Coordinates of C-alpha atoms in Angstrom, one line a residue:
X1 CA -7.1 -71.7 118.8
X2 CA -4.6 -70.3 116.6
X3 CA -1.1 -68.5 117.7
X4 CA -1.7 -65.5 116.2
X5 CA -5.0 -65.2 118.7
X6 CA -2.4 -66.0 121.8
X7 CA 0.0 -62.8 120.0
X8 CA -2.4 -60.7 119.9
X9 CA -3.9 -61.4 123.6
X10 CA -0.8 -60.8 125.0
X11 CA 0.2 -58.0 123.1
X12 CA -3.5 -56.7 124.4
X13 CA -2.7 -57.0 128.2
X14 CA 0.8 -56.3 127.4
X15 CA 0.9 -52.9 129.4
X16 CA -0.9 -54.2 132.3
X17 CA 1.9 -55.1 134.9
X18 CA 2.8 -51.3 134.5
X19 CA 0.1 -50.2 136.1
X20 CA 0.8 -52.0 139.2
X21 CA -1.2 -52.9 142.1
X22 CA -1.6 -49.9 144.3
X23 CA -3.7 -47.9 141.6
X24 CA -6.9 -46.9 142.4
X25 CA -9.7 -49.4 141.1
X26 CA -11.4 -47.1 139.4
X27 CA -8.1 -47.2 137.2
X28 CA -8.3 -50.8 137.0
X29 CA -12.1 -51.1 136.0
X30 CA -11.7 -48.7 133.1
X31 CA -8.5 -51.1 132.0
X32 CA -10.6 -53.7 131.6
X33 CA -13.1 -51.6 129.8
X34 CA -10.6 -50.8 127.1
X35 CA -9.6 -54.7 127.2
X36 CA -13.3 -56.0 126.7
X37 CA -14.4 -53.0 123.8
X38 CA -10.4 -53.5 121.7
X39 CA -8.9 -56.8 122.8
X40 CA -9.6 -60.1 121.0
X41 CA -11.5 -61.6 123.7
X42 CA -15.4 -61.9 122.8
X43 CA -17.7 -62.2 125.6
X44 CA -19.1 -65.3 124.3
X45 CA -15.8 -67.0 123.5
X46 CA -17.1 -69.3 126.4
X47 CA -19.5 -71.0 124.7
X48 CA -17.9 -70.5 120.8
X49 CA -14.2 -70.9 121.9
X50 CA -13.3 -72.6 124.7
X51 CA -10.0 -72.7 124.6
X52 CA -9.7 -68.7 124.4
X53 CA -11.5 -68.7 127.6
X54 CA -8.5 -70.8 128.7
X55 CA -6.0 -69.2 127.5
X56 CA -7.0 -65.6 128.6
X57 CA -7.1 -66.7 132.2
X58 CA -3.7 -69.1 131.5
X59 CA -2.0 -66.2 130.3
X60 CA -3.1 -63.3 132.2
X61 CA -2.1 -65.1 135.2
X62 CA 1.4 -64.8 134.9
X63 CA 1.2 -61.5 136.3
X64 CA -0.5 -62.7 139.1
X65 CA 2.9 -62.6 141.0
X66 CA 3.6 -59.2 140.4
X67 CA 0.2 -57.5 140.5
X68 CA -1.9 -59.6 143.2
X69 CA -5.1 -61.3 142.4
X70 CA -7.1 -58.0 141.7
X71 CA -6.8 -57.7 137.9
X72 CA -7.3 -61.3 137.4
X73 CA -10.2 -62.0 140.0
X74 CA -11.9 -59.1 138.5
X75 CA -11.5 -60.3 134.8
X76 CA -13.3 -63.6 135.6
X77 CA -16.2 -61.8 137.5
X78 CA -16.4 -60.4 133.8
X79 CA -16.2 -63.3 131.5
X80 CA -17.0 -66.4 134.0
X81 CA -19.0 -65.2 136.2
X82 CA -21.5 -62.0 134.5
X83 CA -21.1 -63.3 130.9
X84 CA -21.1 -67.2 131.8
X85 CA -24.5 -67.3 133.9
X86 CA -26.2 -65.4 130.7
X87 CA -24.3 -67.8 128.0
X88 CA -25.1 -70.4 130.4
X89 CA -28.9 -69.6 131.3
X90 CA -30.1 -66.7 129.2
X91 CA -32.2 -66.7 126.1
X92 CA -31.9 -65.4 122.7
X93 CA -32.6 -61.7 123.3
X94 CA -30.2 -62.1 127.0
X95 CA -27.4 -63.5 125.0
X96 CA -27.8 -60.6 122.2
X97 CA -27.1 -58.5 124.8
X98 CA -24.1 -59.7 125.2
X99 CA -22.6 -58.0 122.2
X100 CA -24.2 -54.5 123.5
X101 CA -22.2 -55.0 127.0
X102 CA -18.9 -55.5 124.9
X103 CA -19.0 -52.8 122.3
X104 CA -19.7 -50.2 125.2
X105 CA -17.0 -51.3 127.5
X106 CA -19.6 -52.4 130.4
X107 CA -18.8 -54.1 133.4
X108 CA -20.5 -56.9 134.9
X109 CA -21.0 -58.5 138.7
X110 CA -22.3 -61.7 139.8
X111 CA -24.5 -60.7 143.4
X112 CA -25.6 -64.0 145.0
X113 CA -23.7 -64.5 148.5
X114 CA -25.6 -62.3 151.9
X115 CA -24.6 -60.3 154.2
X116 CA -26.0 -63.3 157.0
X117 CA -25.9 -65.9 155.1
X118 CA -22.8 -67.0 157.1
X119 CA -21.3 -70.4 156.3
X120 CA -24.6 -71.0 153.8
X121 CA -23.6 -68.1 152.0
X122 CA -24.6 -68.8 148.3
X123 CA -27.4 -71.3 149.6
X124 CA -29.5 -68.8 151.5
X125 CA -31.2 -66.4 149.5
X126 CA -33.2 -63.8 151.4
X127 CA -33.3 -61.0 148.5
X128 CA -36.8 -61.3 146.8
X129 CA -38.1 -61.1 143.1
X130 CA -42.2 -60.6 143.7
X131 CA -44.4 -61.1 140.9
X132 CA -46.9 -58.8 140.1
X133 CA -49.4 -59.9 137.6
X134 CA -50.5 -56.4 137.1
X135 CA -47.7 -54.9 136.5
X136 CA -46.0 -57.8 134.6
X137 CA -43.2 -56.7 136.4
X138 CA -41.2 -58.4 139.2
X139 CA -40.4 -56.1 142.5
X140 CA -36.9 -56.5 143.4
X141 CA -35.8 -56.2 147.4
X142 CA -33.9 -57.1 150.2
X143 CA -36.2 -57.0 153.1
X144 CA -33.6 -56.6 155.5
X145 CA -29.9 -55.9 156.5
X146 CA -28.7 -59.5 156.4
X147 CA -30.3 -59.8 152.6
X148 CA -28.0 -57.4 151.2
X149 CA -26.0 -58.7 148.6
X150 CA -22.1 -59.0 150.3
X151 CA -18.6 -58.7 149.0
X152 CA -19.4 -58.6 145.3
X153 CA -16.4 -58.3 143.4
X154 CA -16.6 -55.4 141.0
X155 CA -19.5 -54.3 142.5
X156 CA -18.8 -50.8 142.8
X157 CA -17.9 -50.2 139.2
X158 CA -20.3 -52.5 137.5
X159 CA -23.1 -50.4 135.3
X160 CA -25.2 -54.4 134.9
X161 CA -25.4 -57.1 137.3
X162 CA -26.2 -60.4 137.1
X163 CA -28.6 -61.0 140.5
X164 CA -29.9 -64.0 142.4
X165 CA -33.4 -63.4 144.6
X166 CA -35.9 -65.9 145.8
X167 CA -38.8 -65.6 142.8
X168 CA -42.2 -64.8 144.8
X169 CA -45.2 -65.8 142.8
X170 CA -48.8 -65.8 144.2
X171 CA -47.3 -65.5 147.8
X172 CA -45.5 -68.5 147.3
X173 CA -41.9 -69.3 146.6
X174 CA -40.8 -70.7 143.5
X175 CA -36.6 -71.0 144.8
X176 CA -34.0 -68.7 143.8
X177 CA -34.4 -67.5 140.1
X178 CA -31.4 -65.4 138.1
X179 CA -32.2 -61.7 136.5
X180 CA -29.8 -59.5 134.7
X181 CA -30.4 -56.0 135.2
X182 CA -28.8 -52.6 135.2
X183 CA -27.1 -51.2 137.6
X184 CA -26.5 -47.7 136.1
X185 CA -28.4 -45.6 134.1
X186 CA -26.6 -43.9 130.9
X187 CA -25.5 -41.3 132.6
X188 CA -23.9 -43.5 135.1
X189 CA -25.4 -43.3 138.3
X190 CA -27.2 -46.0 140.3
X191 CA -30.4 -46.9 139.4
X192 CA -33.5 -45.7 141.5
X193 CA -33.7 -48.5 144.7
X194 CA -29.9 -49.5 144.4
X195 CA -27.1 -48.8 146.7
X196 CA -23.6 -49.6 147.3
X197 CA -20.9 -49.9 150.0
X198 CA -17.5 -50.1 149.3
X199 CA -16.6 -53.2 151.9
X200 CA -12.9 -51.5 152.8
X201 CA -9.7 -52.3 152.4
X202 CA -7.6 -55.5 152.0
X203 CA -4.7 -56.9 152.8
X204 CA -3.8 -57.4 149.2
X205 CA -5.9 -56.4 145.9
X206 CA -7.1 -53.5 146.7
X207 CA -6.9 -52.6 143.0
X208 CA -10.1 -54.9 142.5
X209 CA -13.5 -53.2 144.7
X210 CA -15.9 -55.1 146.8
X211 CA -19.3 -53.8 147.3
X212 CA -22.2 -54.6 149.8
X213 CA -25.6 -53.7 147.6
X214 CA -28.5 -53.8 148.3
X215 CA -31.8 -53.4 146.6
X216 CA -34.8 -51.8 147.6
X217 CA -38.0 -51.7 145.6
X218 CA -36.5 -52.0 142.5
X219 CA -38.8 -52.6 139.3
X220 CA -37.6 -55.1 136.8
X221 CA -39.5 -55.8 133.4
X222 CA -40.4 -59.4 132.6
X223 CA -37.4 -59.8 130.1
X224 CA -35.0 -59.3 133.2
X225 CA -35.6 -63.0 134.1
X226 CA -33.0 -65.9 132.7
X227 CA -34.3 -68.2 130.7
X228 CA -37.8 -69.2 128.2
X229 CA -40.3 -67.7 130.7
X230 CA -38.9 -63.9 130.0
X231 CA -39.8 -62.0 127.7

């Protein structure tokens, strides 16, 4: 990684402290936005160069002590979390769609964790992903409250998610599986089937939102799937 990549990511984020932490995180989701369509950080700078990935985070940090976590919790729910499970487990076509997410300025969240999942939060996984052979579709759904996915970090700005159901095939399941999907259509509302809670205030970072959402009946084509069986 050169120097001249380090100049021009700071001079990228340069304006950032300004906006402080009390801003509304609407404010600070379309500020990363401009960041991921103009700055020099590639979505898949993970996988192609590491130590950009690094350094971002390294250097972003520093205004960690003037701004809070928000900015910098909500940067790696974009580039660790969203983009890293598709580097990490998408194929081709997933990754290609990479480049679509950055050039439009979209915003990613990760939705694993439940609502009553309690201290086997990220191990219990009650949101469903049934097969239907007709359809060659999978039905997404939280069958309940306590399925719903909880305190998902960007979740109430994010237009594509990156979700984690238990895969349902023949009546029997097959363990949790990971789909990307969209959140919003293009003309930015929720999808048919999703919904969102704002979660509430905090006692610091209240610049980054937290959503409960929750999924009901939601159609997902075959490609939505990680890994060689989409598509």
């Amino acid at each position: 990684m050169s120097a001249e990549w380090e100049k021009e990511w700071l001079a990228s984020i340069a304006d950032i402290p300004s906006l402080g932490s009390d801003i509304h995180y609407t404010k600070s989701a379309d500020r990363l936005r401009k960041l991921m369509r103009e700055g020099p950080y590639s979505l898949t700078d993970l996988r192609d160069e590491p130590e950009r990935f690094f350094a971002a985070h390294r250097l972003l940090s520093r205004f960690a002590t003037q701004l809070g976590p928000g900015f910098g919790i909500r940067f790696t729910v974009q580039v660790n979390l969203f983009a890293g499970s598709i580097i990490a487990l998408g194929n081709p076509e997933q990754l290609q769609y990479l480049q679509e997410v950055q050039k439009k300025g979209l915003l990613g969240c990760f939705c694993l964790t439940e609502r009553l999942a309690g201290v086997n939060s990220g191990l219990v996984v009650n949101t469903t992903a049934t097969w239907d052979e007709s359809k060659q579709m999978f039905l997404l759904d939280c069958p309940d409250e306590g399925s719903a996915k909880n305190w998902i970090s960007q979740g109430l700005t994010a237009d594509v998610a990156v979700v984690v159901a238990t895969l349902i095939v023949k009546g029997k399941s097959k363990g949790p599986h990971a789909f990307v999907m969209k959140l919003r259509g293009d003309d930015g509302k929720l999808v048919e089937g999703v919904s969102t809670e704002d979660m509430g205030g905090k006692t610091i970072g209240n610049d980054l939102d937290n959503a409960r959402i929750r999924f009901s009946k939601v159609w997902l084509p075959k490609a939505t799937l990680f890994g060689p069986n989409a598509g």
